[in-house]
Tab-separated table of C-alpha atoms and ligand atoms in Angstrom:
chain	number	residue	atom	x	y	z
E	98	MET	CA	13.527	2.598	127.324
E	99	PHE	CA	15.835	3.041	130.256
E	100	GLY	CA	19.094	2.792	128.494
E	101	ILE	CA	22.203	2.262	130.816
E	102	GLY	CA	25.970	1.622	130.444
E	103	LYS	CA	26.604	3.647	127.234
E	104	PRO	CA	25.573	6.913	125.732
E	105	VAL	CA	21.883	6.805	124.772
E	106	THR	CA	20.299	7.981	121.367
E	107	GLY	CA	17.185	7.572	119.572
E	108	ASP	CA	14.155	6.423	121.546
E	109	ASP	CA	16.131	5.973	124.700
E	110	PHE	CA	17.010	9.560	124.769
E	111	ILE	CA	14.869	11.554	127.288
E	112	ASP	CA	14.070	15.213	127.909
E	113	ARG	CA	16.636	17.869	127.059
E	114	LYS	CA	13.688	19.770	125.550
E	115	LYS	CA	15.603	23.030	125.946
E	116	HIS	CA	19.139	21.896	125.340
E	117	LEU	CA	18.573	19.887	122.201
E	118	PRO	CA	17.181	22.840	120.313
E	119	MET	CA	19.843	25.191	121.619
E	120	PHE	CA	22.539	22.811	120.550
E	121	LYS	CA	20.933	22.315	117.132
E	122	ILE	CA	20.742	26.173	116.551
E	123	HIS	CA	24.373	26.527	117.265
E	124	ILE	CA	25.565	23.608	115.123
E	125	ASP	CA	23.306	24.775	112.200
E	126	GLN	CA	24.787	28.148	112.328
E	127	GLN	CA	28.207	26.482	112.301
E	128	GLN	CA	28.977	28.028	115.743
E	129	SER	CA	31.552	25.857	117.595
E	130	ILE	CA	30.502	25.007	121.002
E	131	MET	CA	31.787	23.629	124.401
E	132	ILE	CA	29.580	21.630	126.666
E	133	LYS	CA	30.838	21.042	130.224
E	134	ALA	CA	29.131	18.967	132.876
E	135	PRO	CA	30.206	16.239	135.305
E	136	ARG	CA	30.894	12.753	134.201
E	137	ARG	CA	27.821	10.668	133.231
E	138	PHE	CA	25.610	13.831	132.842
E	139	GLY	CA	24.683	12.939	129.232
E	140	LYS	CA	27.047	15.067	127.198
E	141	THR	CA	27.932	12.389	124.753
E	142	SER	CA	24.345	11.184	124.558
E	143	LEU	CA	23.068	14.737	123.714
E	144	VAL	CA	25.596	15.285	120.965
E	145	LYS	CA	25.358	11.804	119.425
E	146	HIS	CA	21.521	11.893	119.723
E	147	LEU	CA	21.368	15.002	117.566
E	148	LEU	CA	24.236	14.091	115.167
E	149	GLU	CA	23.230	10.506	114.552
E	150	GLU	CA	19.421	11.088	114.481
E	151	LYS	CA	19.417	13.697	111.823
E	152	LYS	CA	21.113	11.975	109.038
E	153	LYS	CA	22.078	15.303	107.452
E	154	TYR	CA	25.092	15.749	109.534
E	155	ASN	CA	28.695	14.627	108.600
E	156	PHE	CA	30.322	14.252	111.870
E	157	LEU	CA	33.511	12.979	113.136
E	158	TYR	CA	33.663	11.770	116.741
E	159	ILE	CA	36.910	11.369	118.824
E	160	ASP	CA	36.955	10.390	122.530
E	161	ILE	CA	40.326	11.653	123.661
E	162	ARG	CA	40.321	9.406	126.619
E	163	ARG	CA	40.698	6.348	124.365
E	164	PHE	CA	44.174	7.482	123.273
E	165	SER	CA	47.318	7.272	125.141
E	166	ASN	CA	49.321	9.353	122.711
E	167	LEU	CA	48.821	12.098	120.150
E	168	THR	CA	50.012	9.920	117.288
E	169	THR	CA	47.239	7.271	117.563
E	170	LEU	CA	44.850	10.130	118.121
E	171	SER	CA	45.960	11.718	115.014
E	172	GLU	CA	45.694	8.415	112.977
E	173	GLU	CA	42.111	8.040	114.034
E	174	ILE	CA	41.181	11.550	113.000
E	175	LEU	CA	42.982	10.767	109.501
E	176	ASN	CA	40.980	7.448	109.180
E	177	GLN	CA	37.636	9.114	109.905
E	178	ALA	CA	38.314	12.154	107.684
E	179	TYR	CA	39.414	10.115	104.697
E	180	GLY	CA	36.607	7.876	105.503
E	181	PHE	CA	34.191	10.599	104.494
E	182	SER	CA	35.397	10.180	100.924
E	183	GLY	CA	35.078	6.414	100.996
E	184	VAL	CA	38.770	5.755	101.781
E	185	ASP	CA	38.559	3.225	104.452
E	186	ASN	CA	41.413	2.648	106.957
E	187	PHE	CA	43.826	5.179	105.522
E	188	ILE	CA	46.407	4.307	108.097
E	189	GLN	CA	46.320	0.594	107.747
E	190	ALA	CA	46.118	0.975	103.976
E	191	SER	CA	49.279	3.071	103.880
E	192	LYS	CA	51.150	0.534	105.780
E	193	LYS	CA	50.065	-2.193	103.433
E	194	SER	CA	50.428	-0.697	99.921
E	195	VAL	CA	51.111	2.988	99.246
E	196	PHE	CA	50.696	2.267	95.573
E	197	SER	CA	47.047	0.862	95.798
E	198	LEU	CA	46.156	3.613	98.364
E	199	LEU	CA	47.293	6.260	95.933
E	200	LYS	CA	45.139	4.709	93.368
E	201	THR	CA	42.069	4.765	95.633
E	202	LEU	CA	42.874	8.421	96.553
E	203	LYS	CA	43.103	9.404	92.837
E	204	SER	CA	39.626	7.806	92.322
E	205	VAL	CA	38.122	10.204	94.686
E	206	SER	CA	40.447	13.174	93.705
E	207	LEU	CA	42.085	13.276	97.044
E	208	GLU	CA	45.626	12.503	95.664
E	209	ASP	CA	47.137	15.870	96.602
E	210	ILE	CA	45.923	15.834	100.245
E	211	GLY	CA	46.706	12.154	100.532
E	212	GLU	CA	50.224	12.542	99.275
E	213	LEU	CA	50.982	15.164	101.761
E	214	THR	CA	49.779	12.957	104.704
E	215	LEU	CA	51.968	10.173	103.257
E	216	GLU	CA	54.928	12.593	103.100
E	217	ILE	CA	54.472	13.745	106.641
E	218	GLN	CA	54.201	10.109	107.789
E	219	GLU	CA	57.474	9.299	106.000
E	220	GLN	CA	59.401	12.248	107.510
E	221	GLN	CA	58.104	11.205	110.901
E	222	THR	CA	57.474	14.744	111.947
E	223	ASP	CA	56.899	15.506	115.566
E	224	GLU	CA	53.550	14.359	116.896
E	225	ILE	CA	52.099	17.806	117.368
E	226	GLU	CA	52.751	18.668	113.719
E	227	TYR	CA	51.207	15.401	112.723
E	228	PHE	CA	48.166	16.185	114.731
E	229	LEU	CA	47.737	19.720	113.261
E	230	HIS	CA	48.066	18.221	109.930
E	231	ALA	CA	45.257	15.783	110.721
E	232	LEU	CA	43.137	18.661	111.845
E	233	ASP	CA	43.839	20.453	108.421
E	234	VAL	CA	42.869	17.224	106.508
E	235	VAL	CA	39.377	17.385	107.977
E	236	GLU	CA	38.998	20.931	106.692
E	237	LYS	CA	40.495	20.191	103.439
E	238	ILE	CA	38.243	17.105	102.700
E	239	ALA	CA	35.236	19.115	103.822
E	240	LEU	CA	36.116	21.915	101.459
E	241	LYS	CA	36.625	19.475	98.524
E	242	LYS	CA	33.433	17.663	99.252
E	243	GLY	CA	31.589	20.924	99.828
E	244	ILE	CA	30.227	19.731	103.096
E	245	ILE	CA	30.308	21.031	106.738
E	246	VAL	CA	31.831	18.668	109.191
E	247	GLN	CA	30.973	18.629	112.872
E	248	PHE	CA	34.065	17.515	114.777
E	249	VAL	CA	33.288	16.255	118.297
E	250	LEU	CA	36.287	16.190	120.680
E	251	ASP	CA	34.969	14.353	123.714
E	252	GLU	CA	36.782	14.737	127.104
E	253	PHE	CA	38.769	17.473	125.480
E	254	GLN	CA	40.597	18.414	128.602
E	255	ASP	CA	42.477	15.064	128.486
E	256	ILE	CA	44.443	16.416	125.461
E	257	LEU	CA	46.670	17.848	128.038
E	258	LYS	CA	47.314	14.400	129.406
E	259	VAL	CA	48.449	12.977	126.132
E	260	THR	CA	50.873	15.926	125.118
E	261	SER	CA	52.525	19.039	126.166
E	262	LYS	CA	50.566	22.223	127.239
E	263	ASN	CA	51.286	24.410	124.231
E	264	ILE	CA	49.106	22.001	122.220
E	265	LEU	CA	46.181	24.433	122.966
E	266	GLU	CA	47.716	27.488	121.307
E	267	LYS	CA	48.762	25.532	118.293
E	268	CYS	CA	45.345	23.908	118.022
E	269	ARG	CA	43.493	27.192	118.237
E	270	SER	CA	45.664	28.777	115.610
E	271	VAL	CA	44.885	25.869	113.274
E	272	MET	CA	41.196	25.608	114.087
E	273	GLN	CA	40.465	29.195	113.724
E	274	HIS	CA	41.098	29.236	109.957
E	275	HIS	CA	38.784	26.239	109.327
E	276	LYS	CA	35.577	27.358	107.541
E	277	ASN	CA	33.837	23.995	106.970
E	278	VAL	CA	34.458	22.518	110.324
E	279	THR	CA	32.322	23.174	113.495
E	280	TYR	CA	33.999	22.185	116.490
E	281	VAL	CA	32.035	20.502	119.475
E	282	PHE	CA	34.236	20.324	122.572
E	283	LEU	CA	32.905	18.150	125.509
E	284	GLY	CA	34.432	17.881	128.940
E	285	SER	CA	33.769	16.330	132.386
E	286	ILE	CA	36.316	18.189	134.360
E	287	GLU	CA	34.667	21.572	134.565
E	288	SER	CA	37.411	23.536	136.212
E	289	ILE	CA	39.979	22.651	133.449
E	290	MET	CA	37.414	23.297	130.696
E	291	THR	CA	36.663	26.619	132.258
E	292	LYS	CA	40.374	27.430	132.232
E	293	ILE	CA	40.723	26.374	128.636
E	294	PHE	CA	37.713	28.367	127.281
E	295	GLU	CA	36.849	31.008	129.649
E	296	ASN	CA	40.032	32.552	130.898
E	297	LYS	CA	40.937	35.862	129.062
E	298	SER	CA	44.494	34.588	128.710
E	299	SER	CA	43.576	31.101	127.361
E	300	PRO	CA	44.051	30.299	123.748
E	301	PHE	CA	40.479	29.108	123.419
E	302	PHE	CA	38.983	32.265	124.878
E	303	HIS	CA	35.912	33.227	122.900
E	304	PHE	CA	36.419	30.365	120.357
E	305	ALA	CA	33.398	28.364	121.260
E	306	GLN	CA	29.823	29.168	122.617
E	307	ILE	CA	29.752	27.740	126.058
E	308	ILE	CA	26.806	25.554	127.151
E	309	ASP	CA	26.227	24.223	130.697
E	310	LEU	CA	24.408	20.967	130.843
E	311	PRO	CA	22.279	20.651	134.068
E	312	PRO	CA	20.677	17.502	135.439
E	313	LEU	CA	17.550	16.052	133.741
E	314	ASP	CA	14.445	18.007	134.359
E	315	ILE	CA	12.539	15.918	137.125
E	316	GLU	CA	9.129	16.792	135.522
E	317	GLU	CA	10.012	15.736	132.088
E	318	LEU	CA	11.700	12.616	133.368
E	319	PHE	CA	8.728	11.714	135.429
E	320	GLU	CA	6.331	12.166	132.471
E	321	TYR	CA	8.448	9.908	130.337
E	322	THR	CA	8.593	7.373	133.140
E	323	GLN	CA	4.839	7.456	133.647
E	324	LYS	CA	4.287	6.651	129.985
E	325	VAL	CA	6.642	3.651	130.093
E	326	PHE	CA	5.030	2.204	133.330
E	327	GLN	CA	1.537	2.961	132.084
E	328	GLU	CA	2.095	0.540	129.191
E	329	GLN	CA	2.469	-2.140	131.849
E	330	SER	CA	-0.557	-0.807	133.869
E	331	ILE	CA	1.825	0.016	136.716
E	332	GLU	CA	1.075	2.834	139.019
E	333	ILE	CA	4.084	4.950	139.979
E	334	ASN	CA	2.837	7.998	141.900
E	335	ASN	CA	5.292	7.791	144.789
E	336	LEU	CA	8.279	7.204	142.441
E	337	LYS	CA	8.574	11.082	141.997
E	338	PHE	CA	10.001	11.456	145.468
E	339	PHE	CA	12.761	8.997	144.619
E	340	LEU	CA	13.560	10.686	141.327
E	341	GLU	CA	13.779	14.002	143.263
E	342	PHE	CA	16.231	12.427	145.610
E	343	LEU	CA	18.520	11.453	142.680
E	344	LYS	CA	18.455	15.181	141.641
E	345	GLY	CA	18.110	14.351	137.967
E	346	HIS	CA	21.417	12.751	137.715
E	347	PRO	CA	20.903	11.013	134.298
E	348	ASP	CA	23.051	8.036	134.732
E	349	TYR	CA	21.854	7.169	138.387
E	350	SER	CA	18.256	7.897	137.533
E	351	MET	CA	18.324	5.630	134.487
E	352	GLN	CA	19.997	2.807	136.550
E	353	TYR	CA	17.401	3.259	139.223
E	354	LEU	CA	14.462	3.274	136.853
E	355	LYS	CA	15.649	0.277	134.964
E	356	ASN	CA	15.967	-1.602	138.383
E	357	VAL	CA	12.529	-0.549	139.262
E	358	TYR	CA	11.034	-1.405	136.058
E	359	VAL	CA	12.506	-4.844	135.711
E	360	ASN	CA	11.745	-5.903	139.328
E	361	SER	CA	8.265	-4.704	139.229
E	362	ILE	CA	7.676	-6.815	136.095
E	363	ILE	CA	9.370	-9.804	137.486
E	364	GLU	CA	7.549	-9.617	140.871
E	365	LYS	CA	4.232	-8.686	139.041
E	366	ILE	CA	3.851	-5.594	141.030
E	367	LYS	CA	1.218	-3.239	139.862
E	368	LYS	CA	1.393	-0.632	142.523
E	369	LEU	CA	4.946	0.286	143.772
E	370	SER	CA	5.229	0.557	147.557
E	371	ASP	CA	7.686	2.828	149.139
E	372	GLN	CA	9.536	-0.085	150.679
E	373	PHE	CA	10.024	-1.628	147.109
E	374	LEU	CA	11.158	1.788	145.686
E	375	PHE	CA	13.425	2.281	148.614
E	376	ASP	CA	15.010	-1.280	148.313
E	377	ASN	CA	15.600	-0.555	144.595
E	378	LEU	CA	17.370	2.654	145.554
E	379	LEU	CA	19.555	0.795	147.872
E	380	ALA	CA	20.378	-1.710	145.248
E	381	THR	CA	21.269	1.039	142.838
E	382	ILE	CA	23.612	2.745	145.226
E	383	ASP	CA	25.176	-0.672	146.019
E	384	SER	CA	25.916	-1.412	142.380
E	385	ASN	CA	27.900	1.797	142.111
E	386	LYS	CA	29.822	1.156	145.191
E	387	ALA	CA	32.981	0.006	143.301
E	388	TYR	CA	33.187	3.276	141.374
E	389	ILE	CA	32.515	5.372	144.533
E	390	ASP	CA	35.232	3.441	146.409
E	391	GLU	CA	37.594	4.190	143.396
E	392	LEU	CA	37.000	7.886	143.846
E	393	ILE	CA	37.589	7.683	147.623
E	394	ALA	CA	40.678	5.669	147.090
E	395	LYS	CA	42.032	8.266	144.812
E	396	ALA	CA	41.310	11.040	147.179
E	397	LYS	CA	42.939	9.127	149.981
E	398	THR	CA	46.278	9.100	148.130
E	399	LYS	CA	46.527	12.802	148.456
E	400	LYS	CA	47.169	14.625	151.752
E	401	HIS	CA	44.160	16.274	153.412
E	402	HIS	CA	41.879	15.470	150.430
E	403	MET	CA	39.653	13.028	152.091
E	404	ASP	CA	39.203	15.177	155.246
E	405	GLN	CA	38.343	18.218	152.968
E	406	LEU	CA	35.806	16.087	151.015
E	407	ILE	CA	34.205	14.941	154.264
E	408	ALA	CA	33.956	18.460	155.539
E	409	ILE	CA	32.388	19.672	152.206
E	410	ALA	CA	29.897	16.864	152.382
E	411	ASN	CA	28.821	17.473	155.882
E	412	GLU	CA	29.157	21.305	155.708
E	413	THR	CA	31.657	21.283	158.614
E	414	LEU	CA	34.954	23.225	158.726
E	415	LEU	CA	38.240	21.694	158.352
E	416	ASP	CA	40.982	22.733	160.744
E	417	ILE	CA	43.708	23.688	158.228
E	418	ASP	CA	45.034	27.155	157.144
E	419	SER	CA	43.093	28.873	154.330
E	420	ARG	CA	45.930	28.767	151.959
E	421	THR	CA	46.183	24.913	152.153
E	422	SER	CA	42.387	24.607	152.029
E	423	TYR	CA	42.322	26.716	148.905
E	424	ILE	CA	44.903	24.533	147.116
E	425	ILE	CA	43.280	21.334	148.137
E	426	LYS	CA	39.941	22.560	146.881
E	427	GLY	CA	41.482	23.391	143.532
E	428	SER	CA	43.029	19.963	143.377
E	429	LEU	CA	39.700	18.233	144.277
E	430	GLU	CA	37.982	20.372	141.467
E	431	GLU	CA	40.605	19.229	138.966
E	432	MET	CA	39.883	15.577	140.060
E	433	GLY	CA	36.160	16.344	139.159
E	434	LEU	CA	35.171	15.457	142.864
E	435	ILE	CA	33.730	18.910	143.881
E	436	LYS	CA	32.109	21.741	142.103
E	437	LYS	CA	32.095	25.457	142.981
E	438	VAL	CA	28.610	26.796	143.252
E	439	ALA	CA	29.347	30.201	144.555
E	440	THR	CA	32.398	32.102	145.829
E	441	GLY	CA	33.996	29.903	148.392
E	442	LYS	CA	31.070	27.486	148.285
E	443	TYR	CA	31.567	23.950	147.143
E	444	ILE	CA	29.373	20.832	146.732
E	445	ILE	CA	30.277	17.177	146.095
E	446	SER	CA	29.733	16.531	142.414
E	447	ASP	CA	28.350	13.060	142.795
E	448	ILE	CA	25.374	12.343	144.923
E	449	PHE	CA	26.373	8.817	145.792
E	450	LEU	CA	29.878	10.019	146.719
E	451	GLN	CA	28.102	12.606	148.925
E	452	LEU	CA	26.131	9.786	150.592
E	453	ALA	CA	29.392	7.770	151.204
E	454	LEU	CA	31.021	10.812	152.704
E	455	GLN	CA	28.155	11.452	155.029
E	456	LYS	CA	28.571	7.827	156.257
E	457	GLU	CA	32.310	8.371	156.800
E	458	GLN	CA	31.418	11.321	158.960
E	459	LEU	CA	29.072	9.186	161.110
E	460	LYS	CA	31.922	6.738	161.366
E	461	LEU	CA	34.318	9.415	162.590
E	462	GLU	CA	31.784	10.755	165.116
E	463	GLN	CA	31.333	7.270	166.461
E	464	ILE	CA	35.046	6.761	166.873
E	465	ARG	CA	35.461	10.091	168.504
E	466	GLY	CA	32.430	9.371	170.763
E	467	ASN	CA	34.045	6.016	171.849
E	468	ALA	CA	37.454	7.674	172.543
P	757	ADP	N1	18.860	12.379	127.575
P	757	ADP	C1	19.016	11.183	128.179
P	757	ADP	N2	18.132	10.288	128.348
P	757	ADP	C2	18.154	9.083	128.922
P	757	ADP	N3	19.286	8.644	129.645
P	757	ADP	C3	20.322	9.529	129.649
P	757	ADP	C4	20.335	10.834	128.876
P	757	ADP	N4	21.467	11.427	129.116
P	757	ADP	C5	22.263	10.590	129.816
P	757	ADP	N5	21.505	9.491	130.099
P	757	ADP	C6	21.989	8.296	131.004
P	757	ADP	O1	23.307	8.641	131.557
P	757	ADP	C7	24.263	7.871	131.126
P	757	ADP	C8	25.593	8.610	130.814
P	757	ADP	O2	25.404	9.382	129.788
P	757	ADP	P1	26.602	9.864	128.871
P	757	ADP	O3	26.090	10.604	127.671
P	757	ADP	O4	27.638	8.768	128.626
P	757	ADP	O5	27.382	11.033	129.896
P	757	ADP	P2	28.556	11.834	129.768
P	757	ADP	O6	29.003	11.762	128.301
P	757	ADP	O7	28.243	13.164	130.323
P	757	ADP	O8	29.668	11.132	130.559
P	757	ADP	C9	23.754	7.105	129.948
P	757	ADP	O9	24.212	5.830	129.833
P	757	ADP	C10	22.284	7.057	130.138
P	757	ADP	O10	21.935	5.976	131.150
P	758	MG	MG1	30.885	11.144	127.548
């Protein structure tokens, strides 16, 4: 209904009436794609919803953030790839008994590919070679089985955190030869994703179709919400204003709707008052405070960053030279905290962070007023 806390699929998945079909067309045409949008905007949900819902897809899903080095990442790719052919836990099996693993591989006619993997493991080749091999295994298994594999690399920009920068060139040169693998790259740090995929000099230039994922459509969200509340005979006309305030932010909207839904049922309310809706909004903002505080704490560790954030949030000018300001904005973009909307024009990516920064400005004004 109003799913929160993890990517949503199936009945919990709302809207995206434009994006889902577009995504599906590219996938069905084996066109690799890249989807960029801020954190918690529903990228993972969109992709998993389509790939899981329609049982016809064979997909491999890797969230790069879960791995602290390229070797464990490669091992997960290998495990999932061999898993397509019914070889479970390739890596663990290879550590236990190579002999019985080879027997299993033989039973599914993958002994040649498997032996190569085992050889590479034995030689302890460097991590990049191992990773590239893992990518190739996906293609080889797909070819052997005569299937197309959708290979989702979530939070792709974080690959630069687990290994050296030239991974991108090497990655591209391997991936571009793959015929039976369609790549789906997802990323929350839009400025880095743009650099990787849209800069003419970048290795991934023109490799993937780029898709922007906007917030949820308020009309469609409201329609869905109305249906859910109608089943409980709850009238929600004035709720729309609050959804508009949340600007279609998928995560915050869902958290808010869940609060409103649960509380109206507990309190047996059939007509939602503005006060009730407002209280629930405050509660939603409050339950995200720890996360927002974390963002602020991170900004505070770097010089001028907090001041620049406050200035952007309140549309005021910061008294620093333009070169420094340019560098700081670039850095804030790479932290995913601000977003460029036009030349020289930035907004705060997160609406709750925006609110917190407006509050900071008020505090500053108070202090200055008292001085
Ligand atoms: N299409 C959708 N329908 C309903 N809720 C959604 C949808 N997309 C995102 N959400 C909400 O947003 C949250 C974050 O979504 P997620 O897919 O994890 O975002 P991302 O991968 O961009 O960080 C989900 O837990 C869910 O509450
Ligand atoms: Mg995600």
